[in-house]
mmCIF file of C-alpha atoms and ligand atoms in Angstrom:
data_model
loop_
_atom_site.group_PDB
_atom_site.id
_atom_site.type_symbol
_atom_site.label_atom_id
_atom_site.label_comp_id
_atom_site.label_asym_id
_atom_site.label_seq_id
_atom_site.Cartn_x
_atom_site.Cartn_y
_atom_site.Cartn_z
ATOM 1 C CA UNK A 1 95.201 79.283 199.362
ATOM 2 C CA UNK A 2 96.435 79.691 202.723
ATOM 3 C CA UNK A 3 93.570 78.983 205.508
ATOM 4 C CA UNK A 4 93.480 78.752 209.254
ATOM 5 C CA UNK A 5 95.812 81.405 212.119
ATOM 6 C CA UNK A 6 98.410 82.895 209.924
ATOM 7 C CA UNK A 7 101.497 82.106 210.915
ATOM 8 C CA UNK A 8 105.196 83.986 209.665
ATOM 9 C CA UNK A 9 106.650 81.844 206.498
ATOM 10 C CA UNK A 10 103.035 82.285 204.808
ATOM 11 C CA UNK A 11 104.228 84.382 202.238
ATOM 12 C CA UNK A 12 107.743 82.656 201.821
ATOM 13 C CA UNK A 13 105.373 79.392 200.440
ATOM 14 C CA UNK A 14 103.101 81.797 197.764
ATOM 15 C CA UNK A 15 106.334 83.376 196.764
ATOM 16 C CA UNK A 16 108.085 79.617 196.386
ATOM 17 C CA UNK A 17 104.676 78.325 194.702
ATOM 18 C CA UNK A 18 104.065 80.740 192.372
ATOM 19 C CA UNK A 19 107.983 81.553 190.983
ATOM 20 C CA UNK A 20 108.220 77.932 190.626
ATOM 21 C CA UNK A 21 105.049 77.380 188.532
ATOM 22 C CA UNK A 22 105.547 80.125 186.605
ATOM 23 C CA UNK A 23 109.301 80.678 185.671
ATOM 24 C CA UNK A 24 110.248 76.831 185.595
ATOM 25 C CA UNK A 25 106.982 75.500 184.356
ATOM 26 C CA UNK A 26 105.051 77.925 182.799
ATOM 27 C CA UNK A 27 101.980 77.765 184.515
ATOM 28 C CA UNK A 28 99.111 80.370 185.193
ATOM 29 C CA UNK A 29 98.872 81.006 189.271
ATOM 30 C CA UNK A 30 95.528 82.179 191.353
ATOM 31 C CA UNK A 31 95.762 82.662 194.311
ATOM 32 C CA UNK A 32 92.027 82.415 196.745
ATOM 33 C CA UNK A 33 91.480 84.927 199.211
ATOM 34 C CA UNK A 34 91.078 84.556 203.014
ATOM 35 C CA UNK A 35 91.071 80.797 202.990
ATOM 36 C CA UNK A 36 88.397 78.759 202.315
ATOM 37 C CA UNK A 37 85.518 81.474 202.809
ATOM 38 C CA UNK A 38 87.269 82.923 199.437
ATOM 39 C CA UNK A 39 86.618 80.007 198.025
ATOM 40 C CA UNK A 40 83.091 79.795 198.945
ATOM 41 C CA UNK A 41 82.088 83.009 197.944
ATOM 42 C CA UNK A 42 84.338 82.565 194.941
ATOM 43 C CA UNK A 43 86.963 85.388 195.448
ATOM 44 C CA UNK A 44 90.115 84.855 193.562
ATOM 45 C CA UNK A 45 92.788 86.732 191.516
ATOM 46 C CA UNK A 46 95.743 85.363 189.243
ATOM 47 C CA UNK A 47 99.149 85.993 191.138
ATOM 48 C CA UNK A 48 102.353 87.124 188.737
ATOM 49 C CA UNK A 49 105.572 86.839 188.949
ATOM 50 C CA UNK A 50 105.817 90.502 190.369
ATOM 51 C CA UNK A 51 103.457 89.925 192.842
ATOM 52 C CA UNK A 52 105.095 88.239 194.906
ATOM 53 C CA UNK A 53 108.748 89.284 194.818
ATOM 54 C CA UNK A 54 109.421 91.065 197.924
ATOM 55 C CA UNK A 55 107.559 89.185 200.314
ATOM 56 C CA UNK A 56 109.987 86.498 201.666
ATOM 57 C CA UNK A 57 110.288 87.932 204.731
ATOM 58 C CA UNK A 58 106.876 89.461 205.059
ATOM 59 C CA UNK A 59 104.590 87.961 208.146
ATOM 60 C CA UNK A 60 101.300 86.871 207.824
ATOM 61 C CA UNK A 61 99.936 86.077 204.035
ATOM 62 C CA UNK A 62 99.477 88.392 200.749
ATOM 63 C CA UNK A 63 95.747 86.190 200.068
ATOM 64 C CA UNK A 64 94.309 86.990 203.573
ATOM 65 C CA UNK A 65 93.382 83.984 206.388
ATOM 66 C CA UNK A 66 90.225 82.538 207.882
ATOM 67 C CA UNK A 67 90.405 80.057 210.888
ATOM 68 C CA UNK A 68 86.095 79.887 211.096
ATOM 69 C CA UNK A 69 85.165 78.705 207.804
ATOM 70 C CA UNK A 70 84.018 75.041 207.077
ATOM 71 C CA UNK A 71 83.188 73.961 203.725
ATOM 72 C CA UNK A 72 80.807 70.975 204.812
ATOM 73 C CA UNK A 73 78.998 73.087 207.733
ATOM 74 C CA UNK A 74 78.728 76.417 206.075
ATOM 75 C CA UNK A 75 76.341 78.748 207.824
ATOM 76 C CA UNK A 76 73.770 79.883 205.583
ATOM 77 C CA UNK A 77 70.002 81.518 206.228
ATOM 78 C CA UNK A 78 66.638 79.710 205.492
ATOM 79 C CA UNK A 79 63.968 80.756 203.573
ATOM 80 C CA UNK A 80 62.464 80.822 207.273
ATOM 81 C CA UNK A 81 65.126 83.983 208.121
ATOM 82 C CA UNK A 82 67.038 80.724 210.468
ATOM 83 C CA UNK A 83 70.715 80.119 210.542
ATOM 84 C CA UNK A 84 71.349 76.546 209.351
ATOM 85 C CA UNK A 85 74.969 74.470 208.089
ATOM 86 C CA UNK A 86 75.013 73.227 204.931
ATOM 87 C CA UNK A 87 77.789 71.345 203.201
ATOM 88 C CA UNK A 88 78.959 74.252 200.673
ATOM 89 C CA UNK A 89 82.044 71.910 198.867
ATOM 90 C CA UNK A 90 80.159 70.672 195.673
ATOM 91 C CA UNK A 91 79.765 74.831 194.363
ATOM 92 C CA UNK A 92 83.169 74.847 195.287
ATOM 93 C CA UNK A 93 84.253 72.338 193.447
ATOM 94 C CA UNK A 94 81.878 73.426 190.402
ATOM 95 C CA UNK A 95 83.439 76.985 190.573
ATOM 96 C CA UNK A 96 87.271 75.598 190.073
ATOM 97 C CA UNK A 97 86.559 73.016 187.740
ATOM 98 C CA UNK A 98 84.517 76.350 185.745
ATOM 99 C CA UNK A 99 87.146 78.663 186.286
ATOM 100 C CA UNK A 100 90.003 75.258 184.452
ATOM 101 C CA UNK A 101 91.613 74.963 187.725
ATOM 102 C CA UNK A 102 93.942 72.172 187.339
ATOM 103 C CA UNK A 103 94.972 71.266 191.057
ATOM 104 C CA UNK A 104 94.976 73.293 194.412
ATOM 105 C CA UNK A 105 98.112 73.751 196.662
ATOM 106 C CA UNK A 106 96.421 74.648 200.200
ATOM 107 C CA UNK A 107 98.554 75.909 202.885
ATOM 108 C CA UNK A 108 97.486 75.206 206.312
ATOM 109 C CA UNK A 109 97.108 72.940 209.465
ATOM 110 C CA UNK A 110 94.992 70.533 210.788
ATOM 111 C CA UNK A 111 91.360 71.972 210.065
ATOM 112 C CA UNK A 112 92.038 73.079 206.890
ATOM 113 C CA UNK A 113 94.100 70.173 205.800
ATOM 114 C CA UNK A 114 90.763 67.626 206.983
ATOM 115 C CA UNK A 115 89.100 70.083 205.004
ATOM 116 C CA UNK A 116 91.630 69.659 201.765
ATOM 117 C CA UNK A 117 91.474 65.522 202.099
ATOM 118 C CA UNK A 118 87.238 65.932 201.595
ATOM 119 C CA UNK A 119 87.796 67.777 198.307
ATOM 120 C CA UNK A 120 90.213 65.402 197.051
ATOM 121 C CA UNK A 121 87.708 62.492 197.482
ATOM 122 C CA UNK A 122 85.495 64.840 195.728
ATOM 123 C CA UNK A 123 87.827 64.673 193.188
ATOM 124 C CA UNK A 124 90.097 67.421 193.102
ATOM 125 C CA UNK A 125 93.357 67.281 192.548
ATOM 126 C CA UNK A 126 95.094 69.128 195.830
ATOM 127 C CA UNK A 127 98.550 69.187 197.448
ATOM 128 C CA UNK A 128 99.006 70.603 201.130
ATOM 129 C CA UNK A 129 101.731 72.447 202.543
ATOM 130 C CA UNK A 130 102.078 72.084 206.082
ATOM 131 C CA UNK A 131 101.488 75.298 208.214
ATOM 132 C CA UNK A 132 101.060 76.100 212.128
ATOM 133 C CA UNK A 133 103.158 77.608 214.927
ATOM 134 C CA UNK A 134 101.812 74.826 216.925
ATOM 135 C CA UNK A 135 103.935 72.183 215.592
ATOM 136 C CA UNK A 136 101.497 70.045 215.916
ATOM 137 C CA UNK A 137 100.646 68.713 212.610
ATOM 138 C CA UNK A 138 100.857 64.667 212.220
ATOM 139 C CA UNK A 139 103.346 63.062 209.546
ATOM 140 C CA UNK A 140 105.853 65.900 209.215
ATOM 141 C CA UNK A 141 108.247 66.371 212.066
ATOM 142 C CA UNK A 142 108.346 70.217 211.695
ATOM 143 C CA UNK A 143 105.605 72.987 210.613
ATOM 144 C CA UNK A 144 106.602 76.215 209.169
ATOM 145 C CA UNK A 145 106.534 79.021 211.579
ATOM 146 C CA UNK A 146 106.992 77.095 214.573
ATOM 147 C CA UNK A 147 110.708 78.268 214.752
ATOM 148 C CA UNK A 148 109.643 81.812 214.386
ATOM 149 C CA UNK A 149 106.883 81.311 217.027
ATOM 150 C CA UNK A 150 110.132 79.932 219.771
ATOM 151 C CA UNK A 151 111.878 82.524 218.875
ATOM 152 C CA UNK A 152 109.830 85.318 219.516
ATOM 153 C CA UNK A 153 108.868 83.338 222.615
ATOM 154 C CA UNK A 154 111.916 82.738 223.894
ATOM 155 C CA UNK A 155 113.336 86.473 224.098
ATOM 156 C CA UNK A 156 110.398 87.579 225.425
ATOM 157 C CA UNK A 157 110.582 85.527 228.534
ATOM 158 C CA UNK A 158 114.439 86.256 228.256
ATOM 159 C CA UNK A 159 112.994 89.713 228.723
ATOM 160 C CA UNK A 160 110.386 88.525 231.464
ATOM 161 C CA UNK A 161 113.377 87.485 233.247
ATOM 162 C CA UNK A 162 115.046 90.737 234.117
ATOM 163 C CA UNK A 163 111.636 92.270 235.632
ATOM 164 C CA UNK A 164 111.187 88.922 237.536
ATOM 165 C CA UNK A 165 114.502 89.195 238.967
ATOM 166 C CA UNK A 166 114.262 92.720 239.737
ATOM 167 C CA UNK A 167 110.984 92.328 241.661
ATOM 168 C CA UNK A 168 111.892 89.061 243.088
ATOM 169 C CA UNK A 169 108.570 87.425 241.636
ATOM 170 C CA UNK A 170 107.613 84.568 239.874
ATOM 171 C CA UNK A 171 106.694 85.195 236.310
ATOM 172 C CA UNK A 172 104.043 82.839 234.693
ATOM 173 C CA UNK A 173 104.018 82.904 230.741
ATOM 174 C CA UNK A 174 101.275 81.798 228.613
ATOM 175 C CA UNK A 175 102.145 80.365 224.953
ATOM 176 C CA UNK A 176 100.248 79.028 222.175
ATOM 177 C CA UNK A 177 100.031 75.665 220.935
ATOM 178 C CA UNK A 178 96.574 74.275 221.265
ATOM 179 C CA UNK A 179 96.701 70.655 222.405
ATOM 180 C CA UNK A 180 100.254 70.620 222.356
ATOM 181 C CA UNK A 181 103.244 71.301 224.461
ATOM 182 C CA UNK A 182 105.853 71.962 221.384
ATOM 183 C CA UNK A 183 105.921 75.880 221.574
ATOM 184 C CA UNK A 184 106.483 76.007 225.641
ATOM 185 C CA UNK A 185 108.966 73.043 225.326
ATOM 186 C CA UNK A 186 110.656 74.487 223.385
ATOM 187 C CA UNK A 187 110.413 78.400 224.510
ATOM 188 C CA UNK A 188 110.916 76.698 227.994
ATOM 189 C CA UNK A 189 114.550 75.153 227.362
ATOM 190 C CA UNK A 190 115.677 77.774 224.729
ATOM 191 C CA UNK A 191 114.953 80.446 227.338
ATOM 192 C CA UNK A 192 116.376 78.096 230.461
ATOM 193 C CA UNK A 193 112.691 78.838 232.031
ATOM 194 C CA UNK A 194 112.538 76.780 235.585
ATOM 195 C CA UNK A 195 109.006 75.084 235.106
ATOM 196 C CA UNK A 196 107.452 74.248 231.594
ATOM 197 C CA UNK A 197 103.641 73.152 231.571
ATOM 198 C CA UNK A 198 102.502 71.151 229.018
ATOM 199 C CA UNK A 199 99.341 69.279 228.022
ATOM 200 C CA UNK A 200 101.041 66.129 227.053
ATOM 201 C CA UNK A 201 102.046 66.113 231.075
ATOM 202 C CA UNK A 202 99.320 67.183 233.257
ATOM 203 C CA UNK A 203 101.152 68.761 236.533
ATOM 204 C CA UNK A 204 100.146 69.166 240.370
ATOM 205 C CA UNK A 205 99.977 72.793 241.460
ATOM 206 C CA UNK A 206 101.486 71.232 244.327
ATOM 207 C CA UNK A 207 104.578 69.927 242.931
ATOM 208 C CA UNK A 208 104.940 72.890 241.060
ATOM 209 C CA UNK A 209 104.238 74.917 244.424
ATOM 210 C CA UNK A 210 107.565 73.179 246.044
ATOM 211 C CA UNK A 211 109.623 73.499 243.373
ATOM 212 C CA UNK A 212 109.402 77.141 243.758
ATOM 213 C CA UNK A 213 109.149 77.533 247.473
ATOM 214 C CA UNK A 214 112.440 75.504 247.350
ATOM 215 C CA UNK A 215 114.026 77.414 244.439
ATOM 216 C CA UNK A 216 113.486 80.288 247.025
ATOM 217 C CA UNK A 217 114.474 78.935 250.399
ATOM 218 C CA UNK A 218 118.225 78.132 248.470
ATOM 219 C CA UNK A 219 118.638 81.839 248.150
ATOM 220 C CA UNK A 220 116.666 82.318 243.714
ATOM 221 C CA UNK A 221 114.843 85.726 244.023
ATOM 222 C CA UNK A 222 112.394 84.500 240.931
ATOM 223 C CA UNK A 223 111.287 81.880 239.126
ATOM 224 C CA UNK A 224 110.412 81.536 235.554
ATOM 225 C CA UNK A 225 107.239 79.401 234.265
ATOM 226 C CA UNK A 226 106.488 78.901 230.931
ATOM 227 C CA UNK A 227 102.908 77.002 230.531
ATOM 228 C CA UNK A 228 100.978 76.197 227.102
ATOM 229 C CA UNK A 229 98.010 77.123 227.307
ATOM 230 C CA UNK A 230 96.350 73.839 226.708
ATOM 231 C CA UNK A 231 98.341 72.349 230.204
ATOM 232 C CA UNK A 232 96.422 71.066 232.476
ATOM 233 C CA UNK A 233 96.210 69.961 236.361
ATOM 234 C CA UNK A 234 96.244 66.101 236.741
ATOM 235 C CA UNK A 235 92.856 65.192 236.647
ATOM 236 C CA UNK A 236 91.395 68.566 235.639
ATOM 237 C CA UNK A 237 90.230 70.728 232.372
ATOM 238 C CA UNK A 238 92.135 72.823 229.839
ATOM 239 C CA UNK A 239 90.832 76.256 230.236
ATOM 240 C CA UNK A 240 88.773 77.673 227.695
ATOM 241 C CA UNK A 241 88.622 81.134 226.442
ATOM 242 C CA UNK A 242 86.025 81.248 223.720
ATOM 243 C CA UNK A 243 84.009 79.204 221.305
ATOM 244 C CA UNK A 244 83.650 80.098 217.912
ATOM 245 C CA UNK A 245 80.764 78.645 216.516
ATOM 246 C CA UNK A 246 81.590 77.729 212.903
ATOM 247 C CA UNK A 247 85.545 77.091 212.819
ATOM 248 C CA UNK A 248 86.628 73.397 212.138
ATOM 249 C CA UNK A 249 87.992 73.387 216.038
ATOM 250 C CA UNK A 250 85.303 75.670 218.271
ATOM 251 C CA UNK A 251 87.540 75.545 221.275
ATOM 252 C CA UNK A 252 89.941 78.389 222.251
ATOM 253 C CA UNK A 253 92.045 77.718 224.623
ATOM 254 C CA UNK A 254 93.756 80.550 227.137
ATOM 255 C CA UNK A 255 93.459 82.037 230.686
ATOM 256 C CA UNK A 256 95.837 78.928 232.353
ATOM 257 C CA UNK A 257 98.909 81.566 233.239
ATOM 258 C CA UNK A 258 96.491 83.828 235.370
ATOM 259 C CA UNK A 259 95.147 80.304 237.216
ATOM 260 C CA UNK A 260 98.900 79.372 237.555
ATOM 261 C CA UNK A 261 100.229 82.851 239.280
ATOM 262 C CA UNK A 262 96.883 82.894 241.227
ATOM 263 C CA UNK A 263 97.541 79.687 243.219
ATOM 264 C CA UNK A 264 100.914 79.871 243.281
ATOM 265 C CA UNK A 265 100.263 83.392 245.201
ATOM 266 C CA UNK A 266 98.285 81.845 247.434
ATOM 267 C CA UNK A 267 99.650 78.655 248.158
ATOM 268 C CA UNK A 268 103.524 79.740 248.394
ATOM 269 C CA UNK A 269 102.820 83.369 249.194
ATOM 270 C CA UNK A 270 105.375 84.603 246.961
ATOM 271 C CA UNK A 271 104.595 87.814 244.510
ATOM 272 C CA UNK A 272 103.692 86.344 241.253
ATOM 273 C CA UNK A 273 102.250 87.701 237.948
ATOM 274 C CA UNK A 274 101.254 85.987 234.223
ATOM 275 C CA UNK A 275 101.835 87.205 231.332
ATOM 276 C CA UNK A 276 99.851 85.843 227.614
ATOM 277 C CA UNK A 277 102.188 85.995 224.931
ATOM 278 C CA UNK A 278 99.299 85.382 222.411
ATOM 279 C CA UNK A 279 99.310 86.586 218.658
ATOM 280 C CA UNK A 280 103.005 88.170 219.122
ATOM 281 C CA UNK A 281 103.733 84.365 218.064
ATOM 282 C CA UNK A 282 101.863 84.337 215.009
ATOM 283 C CA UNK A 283 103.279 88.042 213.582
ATOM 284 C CA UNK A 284 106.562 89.061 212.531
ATOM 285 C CA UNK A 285 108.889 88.263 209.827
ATOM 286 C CA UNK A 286 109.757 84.818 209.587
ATOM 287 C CA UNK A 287 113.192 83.364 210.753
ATOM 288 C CA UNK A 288 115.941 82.034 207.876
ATOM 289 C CA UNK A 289 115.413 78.760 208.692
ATOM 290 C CA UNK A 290 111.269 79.380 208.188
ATOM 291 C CA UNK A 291 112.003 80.975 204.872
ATOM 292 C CA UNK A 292 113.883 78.367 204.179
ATOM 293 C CA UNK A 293 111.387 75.620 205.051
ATOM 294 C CA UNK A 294 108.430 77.660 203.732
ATOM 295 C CA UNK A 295 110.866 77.649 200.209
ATOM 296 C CA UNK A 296 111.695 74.202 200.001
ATOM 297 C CA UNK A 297 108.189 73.010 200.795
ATOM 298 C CA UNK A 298 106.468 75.181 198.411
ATOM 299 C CA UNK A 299 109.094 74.592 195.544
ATOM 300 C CA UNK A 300 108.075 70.720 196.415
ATOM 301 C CA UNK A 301 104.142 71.176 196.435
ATOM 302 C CA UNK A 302 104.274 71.977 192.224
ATOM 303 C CA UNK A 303 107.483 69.203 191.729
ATOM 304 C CA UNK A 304 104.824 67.161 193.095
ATOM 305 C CA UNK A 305 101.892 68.182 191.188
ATOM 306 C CA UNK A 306 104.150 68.434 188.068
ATOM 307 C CA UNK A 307 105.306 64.462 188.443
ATOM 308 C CA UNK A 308 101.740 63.433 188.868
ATOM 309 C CA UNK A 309 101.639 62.848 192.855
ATOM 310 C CA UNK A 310 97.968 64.429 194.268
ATOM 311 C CA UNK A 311 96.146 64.471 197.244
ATOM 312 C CA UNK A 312 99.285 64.209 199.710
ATOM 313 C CA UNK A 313 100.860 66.884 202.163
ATOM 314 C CA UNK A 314 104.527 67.778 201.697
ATOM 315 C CA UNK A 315 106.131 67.128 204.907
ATOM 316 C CA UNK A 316 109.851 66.990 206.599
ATOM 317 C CA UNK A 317 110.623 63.697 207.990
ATOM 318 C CA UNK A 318 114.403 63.125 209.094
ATOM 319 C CA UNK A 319 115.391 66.161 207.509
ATOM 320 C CA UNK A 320 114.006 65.150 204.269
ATOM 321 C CA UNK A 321 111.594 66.404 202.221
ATOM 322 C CA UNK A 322 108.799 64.140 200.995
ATOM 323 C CA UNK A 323 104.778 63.643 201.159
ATOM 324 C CA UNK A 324 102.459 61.943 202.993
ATOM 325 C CA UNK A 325 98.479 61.126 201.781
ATOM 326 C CA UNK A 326 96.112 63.857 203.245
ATOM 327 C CA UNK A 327 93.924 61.490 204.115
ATOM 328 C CA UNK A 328 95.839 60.116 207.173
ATOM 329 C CA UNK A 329 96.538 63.192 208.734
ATOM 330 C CA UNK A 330 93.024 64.279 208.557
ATOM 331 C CA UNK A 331 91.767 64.807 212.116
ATOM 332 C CA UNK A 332 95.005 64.101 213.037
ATOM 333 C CA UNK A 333 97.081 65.873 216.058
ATOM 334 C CA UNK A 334 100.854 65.566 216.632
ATOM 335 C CA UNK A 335 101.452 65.752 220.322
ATOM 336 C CA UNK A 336 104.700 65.813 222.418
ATOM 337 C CA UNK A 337 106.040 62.568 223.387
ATOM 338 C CA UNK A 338 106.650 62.418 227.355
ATOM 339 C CA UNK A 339 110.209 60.471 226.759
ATOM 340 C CA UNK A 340 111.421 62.919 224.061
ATOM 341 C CA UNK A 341 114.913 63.822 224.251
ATOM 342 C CA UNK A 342 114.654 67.280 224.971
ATOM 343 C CA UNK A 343 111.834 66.344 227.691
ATOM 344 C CA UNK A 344 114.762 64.440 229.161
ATOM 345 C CA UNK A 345 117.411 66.881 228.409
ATOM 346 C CA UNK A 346 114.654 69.569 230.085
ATOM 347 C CA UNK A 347 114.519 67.347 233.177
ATOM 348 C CA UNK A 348 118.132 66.524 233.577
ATOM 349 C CA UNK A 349 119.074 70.294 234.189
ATOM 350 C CA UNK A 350 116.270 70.035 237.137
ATOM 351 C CA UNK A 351 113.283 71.950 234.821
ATOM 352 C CA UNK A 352 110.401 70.624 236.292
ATOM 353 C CA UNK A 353 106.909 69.815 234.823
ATOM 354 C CA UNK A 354 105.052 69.856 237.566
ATOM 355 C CA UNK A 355 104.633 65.758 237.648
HETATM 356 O O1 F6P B 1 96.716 77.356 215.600
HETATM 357 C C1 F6P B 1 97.349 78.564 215.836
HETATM 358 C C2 F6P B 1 96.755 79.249 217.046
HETATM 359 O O2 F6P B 1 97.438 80.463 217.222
HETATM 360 C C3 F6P B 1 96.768 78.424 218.315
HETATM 361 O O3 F6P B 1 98.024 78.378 218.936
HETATM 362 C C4 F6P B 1 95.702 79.128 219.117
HETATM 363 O O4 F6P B 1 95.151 78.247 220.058
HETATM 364 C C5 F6P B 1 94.696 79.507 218.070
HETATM 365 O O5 F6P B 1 95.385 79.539 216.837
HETATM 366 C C6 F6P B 1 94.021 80.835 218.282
HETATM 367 O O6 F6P B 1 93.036 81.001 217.344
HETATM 368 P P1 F6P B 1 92.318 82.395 217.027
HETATM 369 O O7 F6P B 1 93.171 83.104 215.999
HETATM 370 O O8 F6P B 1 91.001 82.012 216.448
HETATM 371 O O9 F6P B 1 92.199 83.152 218.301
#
C-alpha cells in the first residue's frame, strides 16, 4: 500500500516488494489501492511479476495515493443524514485477516506510518517503508524521493536565476517540506541561492531586507531566495493555505514566497517576484540514487518480514540499512538541526537565513 502525497521512487519500492516476494520467496502479492481509503472500502488486486516490470523509473505509484484518509476518524453518515468520525480499523483488520493476509508492507510518511503503528497493536503484522519528499521522517536519516524533490528544485531556481538576472529582480521561491527546512536547505546550497528560509530558523524580514539592499549597493543586479514554505518570521505564524478536514495533518501550508517578495518590494524598493514550485517536486521520474534507495528498502521490508521482524520501519541510518519500531516514530517529525554541517557550510559562503 502506498498512502499519503506521492512522491517519485513509489513505484521503484512495489516493483522491489513484489519481485522479491515472489521470485525469491514465492509468495502471493496484493497490492491496496489509493492508500488507506482502499483499504477501507476494501479495494485490492494481486500484483504479478509482470505487473510491475517497467516501472522503476515511473513517478508517482501503480496502486493510486490518498493523503485525507484516517482509519480511526473515518467520516461516515448517521442514520440522522449527519457527518460523524468513526474509528473504521477493526473492518479493516477483519477484511485482511478474511482475505489470509499474512503481513502488510505500507509505504508512506508520517500520517500514514502513525496510522500503520495502530494496526500493529491491533495485531497485524506490518512493515513500513519510509516515503516523503519532505525528508522529514524521524529514525531514518534519508526518505525516498527527497533527492528527486532537490533536484527538480534546484534547476528550477538555476533557471529562476537567468530571468532574475536579466530583470535585475529578486526572485523568491517557494518549496515544499511541511514543518521542515530539508528541501530549501538543500535546493538553497545545491542551487548557490543567496537567502534560504527555513522553519527550523525563524528570520527577520529585516535582516533579510539588508542582506539584499547590500547585495545590491556592491554592484549584484538580483538576488535569489529560496524559502520553505513552513518558514516563518521570528515571533510570527506559518502561513496556511487550506485545511482539509479529514487527513491525519489538516494543515496546508503555502502562500510565504508571495509575503516574502511583497515586503521585500516595499521595504527595499527593489523589483521582486515569487514563484511556488509546488507539486513539480512530487512528479517526475525518480533519480538513480531514489531508485536505488526505493530498491534496497523495499528488497529489505520482505527480508524483514521473511526473518520474523514486524511492526518496524526500514530506515537508512549511517548509510546502513536497518529498522526501527513504528511505534516511536509515530507522531514523530524530523526537523533540521540549526548547527548542521551544511547549515554551517550554507553560512560560511555568506547565505543568509534571515537570523
Ligand atoms: O508531504 C508532502 C507534501 O507535498 C508536503 O510537502 C506538502 O506540504 C503537502 O504534501 C501537500 O499536500 P497536498 O497534496 O494535500 O496538497
Amino acid at each position: 500500500m502506498t498512502g499519503g502525497g506521492d512522491c517519485p521512487g513509489l513505484n521503484a519500492v512495489i516493483r522491489a516488494v513484489t519481485k522479491t516476494a515472489i521470485s525469491k520467496y514465492s509468495m502471493k502479492v496484493w497490492g491496496i489501492e489509493d492508500g488507506y481509503l482502499g483499504l477501507i472500502e476494501k479495494r485490492m488486486h494481486p500484483l504479478r511479476y509482470e505487473d510491475v516490470s517497467n516501472i522503476l523509473g515511473a513517478g508517482g505509484t501503480i496502486l493510486g495515493s490518498n493523503n485525507t484518509t484516517n482509519p480511526s476518524k473515518y467520516p461516515v453518515m448517521n442514520k440522522a443524514g449527519k457527518v460523524v468520525y468513526k474509528d473504521v480499523s477493526d473492518s479493516c483488520v477483519k477484511f485482511l485477516k478474511q482475505k489470509k493476509i499474512d503481513a502488510l508492507v505500507i509505504i508512506g510518511g508520517d500520517g500514514t506510518m502513525t496510522s500503520a503503528a495502530a494496526f500493529a497493536k491491533k495485531g497485524l503484522t506490518v512493515v513500513g517503508v519510509p516515503k516523503t519528499i519532505d525528508n522529514d521522517l524521524w529514525g531514518t536519516d534519508v526518505t525516498f524521493g527527497f533527492d528527486t524533490a532537490v533536484t527538480t528544485a534546484a534547476e528550477a531556481i538555476d533557471k529562476l536565476r537567468t530571468t532574475a538576472s536579466s530583470h535585475h529582480r529578486v526572485m523568491v521561491v517557494e518549496v515544499m517540506g511541511r514543518y521542515a527546512g530539508w528541501i530549501a536547505l538543500h535546493a538553497g546550497v545545491a542551487s548557490g541561492s543567496d537567502v534560504i528560509l527555513i522553519p527550523e530558523i525563524p528570520y527577520k524580514i529585516e535582516k533579510v531586507c539588508e542582506f539584499v539592499r547590500q547585495r545590491s549597493n556592491k554592484g549584484r543586479s538580483y538576488s535569489i531566495i529560496v524559502v520553505a514554505e513552513g518558514a516563518k518570521e521570528l515571533g510570527g505564524k506559518m502561513v496556511v493555505s487550506k485545511t482539509v478536514a479529514c487527513s491525519p495533518d489538516p494543515i496546508r501550508l503555502g502562500g510565504i514566497a508571495n509575503k516574502v517578495a511583497e515586503q521585500i518590494e516595499q521595504i527595499t524598493k527593489l523589483e521582486a517576484r515569487s514563484v511556488v514550485l509546488g507539486y513539480i517536486q512530487r512528479g517526475g521520474t525518480p533519480t538513480p540514487w531514489d531508485r536505488i534507495l526505493a530498491t534496497s528498502f523495499g528488497n529489505t521490508a520482505i527480508e524483514l518480514l521473511v526473518s520474523g521482524v514486524k511492526n518496524r520501519l526500514v530506515v537508512l541510518k549511517n548509510n546502513k540499512l536497518s529498522s526501527v519500531p513504528l511505534s516511536q516514530v509515530a507522531g514523530r517529525t524530523r526537523t533540521v538541526p540549526k548547527d548542521s554541517s551544511l547549515v554551517k557550510a550554507a553560512r560560511a559562503v555568506n547565505t543568509c537565513f534571515g537570523d
